[in-house]
Amino acid sequence: EPEVTQTPSHQVTQMGQEVILRCVPISNHLYFYWYRQILGQKVEFLVSFYNNEISEKSEIFDDQFSVERPDGSNFTLKIRSTKLEDSAMYFCASSELAGVYEQYFGPGTRLTVT
Amino acid sequence: GQNIDQPTEMTATEGAIVQINCTYQTSGFNGLFWYQQHAGEAPTFLSYNVLDGLEEKGRFSSFLSRSKGYSYLLLKELQMKDSASYLCAVRDGGTYKYIFGTGTRLKVLA
């Protein structure tokens, strides 16, 4: 069964450093998403991406964040200068189409900022 | 503002039926989703409602009333493996933005 994959599973970085989180969405899916979940808190939408551009972004997704689809398979989230409060689980998701179609989530990358 | 409310925690017995409620106030509405999330894992899709009424899928059913801003997830014949968090999420109308509730942690006891 096709699945969304994410690397690395755990990333530890120092405050102020740049990190890139990688995702490989399901191959025939067209919509891609990033979410984060701070430990013990709710899942928070960051950004949706379609046709090589951002469709929607939340208030959390400020200038420190960027997304890219550098090739036909990868979808990346870059945090330019990490803060302590960026420590969270980051989930990538993809869906075949938008709206009515379910989103398939990857296993997540646990980001720890020290 | 955007708000989704769910009970924080529920407990039920193996073999029983449990109903998890979700109320939402969002600026727009274009569908309500239920996800299951086991501790330390990613959410997995359970159901989707966009029209009023009941959607049934095996042991799981989900109900929606758009006029009341209300949904519930019904789990029948509970099994120990159903112990997990259940997340209610709304797609904001006309956007690709999804708003999640804090989730309901369900404990199934033997």
PDB file of C-alpha atoms in Angstrom:
ATOM      1  CA  GLU A   1       0.000   0.000   0.000  1.00  0.00           C
ATOM      2  CA  PRO A   2       1.436   3.416  -0.921  1.00  0.00           C
ATOM      3  CA  GLU A   3       2.465   5.618   1.975  1.00  0.00           C
ATOM      4  CA  VAL A   4       3.897   9.018   2.761  1.00  0.00           C
ATOM      5  CA  THR A   5       7.472   8.846   4.016  1.00  0.00           C
ATOM      6  CA  GLN A   6       9.408  11.430   6.008  1.00  0.00           C
ATOM      7  CA  THR A   7      13.060  11.855   6.865  1.00  0.00           C
ATOM      8  CA  PRO A   8      14.639  12.123   9.307  1.00  0.00           C
ATOM      9  CA  SER A   9      12.482  10.579  12.008  1.00  0.00           C
ATOM     10  CA  HIS A  10      14.211  12.714  14.626  1.00  0.00           C
ATOM     11  CA  GLN A  11      16.235  15.886  14.177  1.00  0.00           C
ATOM     12  CA  VAL A  12      18.076  17.693  16.929  1.00  0.00           C
ATOM     13  CA  THR A  13      19.339  21.172  16.155  1.00  0.00           C
ATOM     14  CA  GLN A  14      20.626  24.226  17.960  1.00  0.00           C
ATOM     15  CA  MET A  15      18.634  27.423  18.172  1.00  0.00           C
ATOM     16  CA  GLY A  16      19.274  29.665  15.195  1.00  0.00           C
ATOM     17  CA  GLN A  17      20.213  26.839  12.857  1.00  0.00           C
ATOM     18  CA  GLU A  18      18.400  26.041   9.624  1.00  0.00           C
ATOM     19  CA  VAL A  19      16.656  22.703   9.229  1.00  0.00           C
ATOM     20  CA  ILE A  20      15.099  21.000   6.252  1.00  0.00           C
ATOM     21  CA  LEU A  21      12.482  18.350   6.798  1.00  0.00           C
ATOM     22  CA  ARG A  22      11.850  16.021   3.910  1.00  0.00           C
ATOM     23  CA  CYS A  23       8.762  14.227   2.731  1.00  0.00           C
ATOM     24  CA  VAL A  24       7.914  11.959  -0.168  1.00  0.00           C
ATOM     25  CA  PRO A  25       4.159  12.148  -0.790  1.00  0.00           C
ATOM     26  CA  ILE A  26       2.186   9.360  -2.422  1.00  0.00           C
ATOM     27  CA  SER A  27       3.083   9.402  -6.100  1.00  0.00           C
ATOM     28  CA  ASN A  28      -0.272  10.204  -7.714  1.00  0.00           C
ATOM     29  CA  HIS A  29      -1.292  12.765  -5.110  1.00  0.00           C
ATOM     30  CA  LEU A  30      -1.519  16.409  -6.088  1.00  0.00           C
ATOM     31  CA  TYR A  31      -2.015  18.244  -2.785  1.00  0.00           C
ATOM     32  CA  PHE A  32       0.597  18.387  -0.086  1.00  0.00           C
ATOM     33  CA  TYR A  33       0.465  19.693   3.459  1.00  0.00           C
ATOM     34  CA  TRP A  34       2.625  20.320   6.474  1.00  0.00           C
ATOM     35  CA  TYR A  35       1.288  20.196  10.024  1.00  0.00           C
ATOM     36  CA  ARG A  36       2.944  20.413  13.383  1.00  0.00           C
ATOM     37  CA  GLN A  37       1.985  19.014  16.761  1.00  0.00           C
ATOM     38  CA  ILE A  38       3.654  20.293  19.886  1.00  0.00           C
ATOM     39  CA  LEU A  39       3.830  17.528  22.499  1.00  0.00           C
ATOM     40  CA  GLY A  40       0.456  17.053  24.145  1.00  0.00           C
ATOM     41  CA  GLN A  41      -1.246  19.666  21.987  1.00  0.00           C
ATOM     42  CA  LYS A  42      -3.430  19.675  18.920  1.00  0.00           C
ATOM     43  CA  VAL A  43      -2.405  19.207  15.317  1.00  0.00           C
ATOM     44  CA  GLU A  44      -1.879  22.624  13.715  1.00  0.00           C
ATOM     45  CA  PHE A  45      -2.099  23.340  10.008  1.00  0.00           C
ATOM     46  CA  LEU A  46       0.954  25.083   8.577  1.00  0.00           C
ATOM     47  CA  VAL A  47       0.622  25.134   4.809  1.00  0.00           C
ATOM     48  CA  SER A  48      -0.984  23.522   1.788  1.00  0.00           C
ATOM     49  CA  PHE A  49       0.702  23.267  -1.596  1.00  0.00           C
ATOM     50  CA  TYR A  50      -0.636  22.558  -5.054  1.00  0.00           C
ATOM     51  CA  ASN A  51       0.687  22.966  -8.552  1.00  0.00           C
ATOM     52  CA  ASN A  52       4.044  24.156  -7.288  1.00  0.00           C
ATOM     53  CA  GLU A  53       2.727  26.958  -5.191  1.00  0.00           C
ATOM     54  CA  ILE A  54       1.334  27.600  -1.737  1.00  0.00           C
ATOM     55  CA  SER A  55      -2.473  27.368  -1.677  1.00  0.00           C
ATOM     56  CA  GLU A  56      -2.973  28.377   1.908  1.00  0.00           C
ATOM     57  CA  LYS A  57      -0.860  29.092   4.955  1.00  0.00           C
ATOM     58  CA  SER A  58      -1.601  29.660   8.608  1.00  0.00           C
ATOM     59  CA  GLU A  59      -0.484  32.447  10.902  1.00  0.00           C
ATOM     60  CA  ILE A  60       2.233  30.116  12.212  1.00  0.00           C
ATOM     61  CA  PHE A  61       3.819  29.889   8.754  1.00  0.00           C
ATOM     62  CA  ASP A  62       5.789  33.126   8.889  1.00  0.00           C
ATOM     63  CA  ASP A  63       8.875  34.238   6.987  1.00  0.00           C
ATOM     64  CA  GLN A  64      11.011  31.700   8.843  1.00  0.00           C
ATOM     65  CA  PHE A  65       9.239  28.887   7.022  1.00  0.00           C
ATOM     66  CA  SER A  66       9.341  27.905   3.380  1.00  0.00           C
ATOM     67  CA  VAL A  67       8.271  24.908   1.337  1.00  0.00           C
ATOM     68  CA  GLU A  68       9.551  23.533  -1.893  1.00  0.00           C
ATOM     69  CA  ARG A  69       8.997  20.682  -4.292  1.00  0.00           C
ATOM     70  CA  PRO A  70      12.514  20.479  -5.696  1.00  0.00           C
ATOM     71  CA  ASP A  71      11.816  17.502  -7.941  1.00  0.00           C
ATOM     72  CA  GLY A  72       8.948  15.202  -8.876  1.00  0.00           C
ATOM     73  CA  SER A  73       8.924  13.302  -5.627  1.00  0.00           C
ATOM     74  CA  ASN A  74      10.179  15.318  -2.651  1.00  0.00           C
ATOM     75  CA  PHE A  75       8.356  17.997  -0.681  1.00  0.00           C
ATOM     76  CA  THR A  76      10.406  19.902   1.870  1.00  0.00           C
ATOM     77  CA  LEU A  77       9.796  22.237   4.787  1.00  0.00           C
ATOM     78  CA  LYS A  78      12.620  24.595   5.672  1.00  0.00           C
ATOM     79  CA  ILE A  79      12.846  26.498   8.930  1.00  0.00           C
ATOM     80  CA  ARG A  80      15.400  29.218   8.419  1.00  0.00           C
ATOM     81  CA  SER A  81      16.423  30.057  11.970  1.00  0.00           C
ATOM     82  CA  THR A  82      14.965  27.663  14.507  1.00  0.00           C
ATOM     83  CA  LYS A  83      13.594  28.771  17.865  1.00  0.00           C
ATOM     84  CA  LEU A  84      13.005  26.708  20.982  1.00  0.00           C
ATOM     85  CA  GLU A  85       9.265  26.901  20.383  1.00  0.00           C
ATOM     86  CA  ASP A  86       9.688  25.189  17.000  1.00  0.00           C
ATOM     87  CA  SER A  87      10.262  21.930  18.864  1.00  0.00           C
ATOM     88  CA  ALA A  88       7.397  19.704  17.763  1.00  0.00           C
ATOM     89  CA  MET A  89       6.413  16.746  15.627  1.00  0.00           C
ATOM     90  CA  TYR A  90       6.092  17.807  12.004  1.00  0.00           C
ATOM     91  CA  PHE A  91       3.754  15.789   9.831  1.00  0.00           C
ATOM     92  CA  CYS A  92       3.620  15.843   6.072  1.00  0.00           C
ATOM     93  CA  ALA A  93       0.376  14.777   4.397  1.00  0.00           C
ATOM     94  CA  SER A  94      -0.845  14.363   0.860  1.00  0.00           C
ATOM     95  CA  SER A  95      -4.179  13.894  -0.826  1.00  0.00           C
ATOM     96  CA  GLU A  96      -5.224  12.878  -4.282  1.00  0.00           C
ATOM     97  CA  LEU A  97      -7.349  15.959  -4.654  1.00  0.00           C
ATOM     98  CA  ALA A  98      -8.428  18.649  -2.237  1.00  0.00           C
ATOM     99  CA  GLY A  99     -11.406  18.800   0.060  1.00  0.00           C
ATOM    100  CA  VAL A 100     -13.382  15.592  -0.019  1.00  0.00           C
ATOM    101  CA  TYR A 101     -10.361  13.388  -0.300  1.00  0.00           C
ATOM    102  CA  GLU A 102      -8.693  12.016   2.773  1.00  0.00           C
ATOM    103  CA  GLN A 103      -5.234  13.144   3.663  1.00  0.00           C
ATOM    104  CA  TYR A 104      -2.607  10.497   4.219  1.00  0.00           C
ATOM    105  CA  PHE A 105      -0.155  11.451   6.914  1.00  0.00           C
ATOM    106  CA  GLY A 106       3.493  10.501   7.079  1.00  0.00           C
ATOM    107  CA  PRO A 107       5.012   9.136  10.298  1.00  0.00           C
ATOM    108  CA  GLY A 108       6.380  12.556  11.266  1.00  0.00           C
ATOM    109  CA  THR A 109       9.726  14.123  12.081  1.00  0.00           C
ATOM    110  CA  ARG A 110      10.344  14.962  15.715  1.00  0.00           C
ATOM    111  CA  LEU A 111      12.264  18.251  15.775  1.00  0.00           C
ATOM    112  CA  THR A 112      14.061  19.139  18.979  1.00  0.00           C
ATOM    113  CA  VAL A 113      15.593  22.610  19.202  1.00  0.00           C
ATOM    114  CA  THR A 114      18.122  23.053  22.011  1.00  0.00           C
TER     115      THR A 114
ATOM    116  CA  GLY B   1     -12.770  32.997  15.583  1.00  0.00           C
ATOM    117  CA  GLN B   2     -12.117  29.400  14.691  1.00  0.00           C
ATOM    118  CA  ASN B   3     -12.862  26.898  17.420  1.00  0.00           C
ATOM    119  CA  ILE B   4     -13.406  23.172  17.657  1.00  0.00           C
ATOM    120  CA  ASP B   5     -14.426  21.584  20.963  1.00  0.00           C
ATOM    121  CA  GLN B   6     -14.149  17.957  21.975  1.00  0.00           C
ATOM    122  CA  PRO B   7     -14.116  16.253  25.378  1.00  0.00           C
ATOM    123  CA  THR B   8     -10.577  15.751  26.592  1.00  0.00           C
ATOM    124  CA  GLU B   9     -10.896  12.181  27.722  1.00  0.00           C
ATOM    125  CA  MET B  10     -13.407   9.330  27.719  1.00  0.00           C
ATOM    126  CA  THR B  11     -13.364   5.812  29.111  1.00  0.00           C
ATOM    127  CA  ALA B  12     -15.390   2.847  27.899  1.00  0.00           C
ATOM    128  CA  THR B  13     -15.458  -0.912  28.235  1.00  0.00           C
ATOM    129  CA  GLU B  14     -14.452  -3.451  25.625  1.00  0.00           C
ATOM    130  CA  GLY B  15     -17.464  -4.466  23.535  1.00  0.00           C
ATOM    131  CA  ALA B  16     -19.407  -1.309  24.371  1.00  0.00           C
ATOM    132  CA  ILE B  17     -20.468   1.634  22.199  1.00  0.00           C
ATOM    133  CA  VAL B  18     -19.012   5.107  22.671  1.00  0.00           C
ATOM    134  CA  GLN B  19     -19.981   8.442  21.137  1.00  0.00           C
ATOM    135  CA  ILE B  20     -17.399  11.224  20.842  1.00  0.00           C
ATOM    136  CA  ASN B  21     -18.877  14.663  20.249  1.00  0.00           C
ATOM    137  CA  CYS B  22     -17.395  17.600  18.392  1.00  0.00           C
ATOM    138  CA  THR B  23     -18.768  21.128  18.087  1.00  0.00           C
ATOM    139  CA  TYR B  24     -17.259  23.709  15.806  1.00  0.00           C
ATOM    140  CA  GLN B  25     -17.435  27.417  15.099  1.00  0.00           C
ATOM    141  CA  THR B  26     -15.544  28.321  11.963  1.00  0.00           C
ATOM    142  CA  SER B  27     -15.803  31.197   9.534  1.00  0.00           C
ATOM    143  CA  GLY B  28     -16.651  28.749   6.767  1.00  0.00           C
ATOM    144  CA  PHE B  29     -17.290  25.044   6.401  1.00  0.00           C
ATOM    145  CA  ASN B  30     -16.375  22.618   3.694  1.00  0.00           C
ATOM    146  CA  GLY B  31     -16.325  19.253   5.376  1.00  0.00           C
ATOM    147  CA  LEU B  32     -15.604  17.592   8.707  1.00  0.00           C
ATOM    148  CA  PHE B  33     -13.072  14.819   9.174  1.00  0.00           C
ATOM    149  CA  TRP B  34     -12.404  12.337  11.948  1.00  0.00           C
ATOM    150  CA  TYR B  35      -8.927  10.935  12.467  1.00  0.00           C
ATOM    151  CA  GLN B  36      -7.531   8.347  14.866  1.00  0.00           C
ATOM    152  CA  GLN B  37      -4.130   8.952  16.401  1.00  0.00           C
ATOM    153  CA  HIS B  38      -2.314   6.397  18.519  1.00  0.00           C
ATOM    154  CA  ALA B  39       0.277   7.804  20.889  1.00  0.00           C
ATOM    155  CA  GLY B  40       3.454   8.747  19.067  1.00  0.00           C
ATOM    156  CA  GLU B  41       1.994   8.003  15.660  1.00  0.00           C
ATOM    157  CA  ALA B  42       0.517   9.928  12.758  1.00  0.00           C
ATOM    158  CA  PRO B  43      -3.211  10.569  12.411  1.00  0.00           C
ATOM    159  CA  THR B  44      -5.090   8.105  10.205  1.00  0.00           C
ATOM    160  CA  PHE B  45      -8.297   8.975   8.405  1.00  0.00           C
ATOM    161  CA  LEU B  46     -11.556   7.504   9.705  1.00  0.00           C
ATOM    162  CA  SER B  47     -14.428   9.391   8.111  1.00  0.00           C
ATOM    163  CA  TYR B  48     -15.633  12.465   6.271  1.00  0.00           C
ATOM    164  CA  ASN B  49     -18.959  14.325   6.342  1.00  0.00           C
ATOM    165  CA  VAL B  50     -19.938  17.296   4.246  1.00  0.00           C
ATOM    166  CA  LEU B  51     -23.732  16.856   4.191  1.00  0.00           C
ATOM    167  CA  ASP B  52     -26.031  16.407   7.163  1.00  0.00           C
ATOM    168  CA  GLY B  53     -26.633  12.879   8.288  1.00  0.00           C
ATOM    169  CA  LEU B  54     -24.904   9.677   9.200  1.00  0.00           C
ATOM    170  CA  GLU B  55     -22.002   8.024   7.377  1.00  0.00           C
ATOM    171  CA  GLU B  56     -21.343   4.412   8.347  1.00  0.00           C
ATOM    172  CA  LYS B  57     -18.093   2.573   7.836  1.00  0.00           C
ATOM    173  CA  GLY B  58     -17.897  -0.781   9.578  1.00  0.00           C
ATOM    174  CA  ARG B  59     -17.661  -0.300  13.338  1.00  0.00           C
ATOM    175  CA  PHE B  60     -17.350   3.457  12.927  1.00  0.00           C
ATOM    176  CA  SER B  61     -20.090   5.951  12.077  1.00  0.00           C
ATOM    177  CA  SER B  62     -19.974   9.722  11.912  1.00  0.00           C
ATOM    178  CA  PHE B  63     -22.851  12.168  12.064  1.00  0.00           C
ATOM    179  CA  LEU B  64     -23.033  15.809  11.032  1.00  0.00           C
ATOM    180  CA  SER B  65     -25.500  18.626  11.663  1.00  0.00           C
ATOM    181  CA  ARG B  66     -24.286  21.753   9.907  1.00  0.00           C
ATOM    182  CA  SER B  67     -27.020  23.962  11.359  1.00  0.00           C
ATOM    183  CA  LYS B  68     -25.914  23.039  14.869  1.00  0.00           C
ATOM    184  CA  GLY B  69     -22.191  22.993  14.145  1.00  0.00           C
ATOM    185  CA  TYR B  70     -22.096  19.510  15.605  1.00  0.00           C
ATOM    186  CA  SER B  71     -20.696  16.119  14.764  1.00  0.00           C
ATOM    187  CA  TYR B  72     -20.170  12.864  16.565  1.00  0.00           C
ATOM    188  CA  LEU B  73     -18.126   9.751  15.980  1.00  0.00           C
ATOM    189  CA  LEU B  74     -19.731   6.498  17.086  1.00  0.00           C
ATOM    190  CA  LEU B  75     -17.561   3.488  17.765  1.00  0.00           C
ATOM    191  CA  LYS B  76     -19.285   0.143  18.199  1.00  0.00           C
ATOM    192  CA  GLU B  77     -18.019  -3.167  19.586  1.00  0.00           C
ATOM    193  CA  LEU B  78     -15.064  -1.467  21.154  1.00  0.00           C
ATOM    194  CA  GLN B  79     -11.734  -3.271  21.090  1.00  0.00           C
ATOM    195  CA  MET B  80      -8.627  -2.638  23.148  1.00  0.00           C
ATOM    196  CA  LYS B  81      -6.843  -1.397  20.022  1.00  0.00           C
ATOM    197  CA  ASP B  82      -9.375   1.446  19.783  1.00  0.00           C
ATOM    198  CA  SER B  83      -7.603   3.119  22.701  1.00  0.00           C
ATOM    199  CA  ALA B  84      -6.281   6.233  20.971  1.00  0.00           C
ATOM    200  CA  SER B  85      -6.971   9.917  20.471  1.00  0.00           C
ATOM    201  CA  TYR B  86      -9.779  10.843  18.106  1.00  0.00           C
ATOM    202  CA  LEU B  87      -9.348  14.120  16.280  1.00  0.00           C
ATOM    203  CA  CYS B  88     -12.140  16.189  14.784  1.00  0.00           C
ATOM    204  CA  ALA B  89     -11.013  18.492  11.956  1.00  0.00           C
ATOM    205  CA  VAL B  90     -12.876  20.997   9.814  1.00  0.00           C
ATOM    206  CA  ARG B  91     -11.903  22.229   6.399  1.00  0.00           C
ATOM    207  CA  ASP B  92     -12.384  25.959   6.356  1.00  0.00           C
ATOM    208  CA  GLY B  93     -14.823  26.946   3.622  1.00  0.00           C
ATOM    209  CA  GLY B  94     -13.316  27.808   0.278  1.00  0.00           C
ATOM    210  CA  THR B  95      -9.770  27.199   1.474  1.00  0.00           C
ATOM    211  CA  TYR B  96      -7.274  24.394   1.779  1.00  0.00           C
ATOM    212  CA  LYS B  97      -6.877  25.096   5.493  1.00  0.00           C
ATOM    213  CA  TYR B  98      -7.794  22.413   8.024  1.00  0.00           C
ATOM    214  CA  ILE B  99      -8.539  23.200  11.667  1.00  0.00           C
ATOM    215  CA  PHE B 100      -8.101  20.428  14.219  1.00  0.00           C
ATOM    216  CA  GLY B 101      -9.653  20.026  17.632  1.00  0.00           C
ATOM    217  CA  THR B 102      -7.493  19.079  20.590  1.00  0.00           C
ATOM    218  CA  GLY B 103      -8.614  15.471  20.310  1.00  0.00           C
ATOM    219  CA  THR B 104     -10.428  13.100  22.644  1.00  0.00           C
ATOM    220  CA  ARG B 105      -8.288  10.494  24.362  1.00  0.00           C
ATOM    221  CA  LEU B 106     -10.301   7.266  24.554  1.00  0.00           C
ATOM    222  CA  LYS B 107      -9.326   4.519  26.976  1.00  0.00           C
ATOM    223  CA  VAL B 108     -10.889   1.115  26.414  1.00  0.00           C
ATOM    224  CA  LEU B 109     -10.882  -1.058  29.509  1.00  0.00           C
ATOM    225  CA  ALA B 110     -11.121  -4.845  29.592  1.00  0.00           C
TER     226      ALA B 110
END
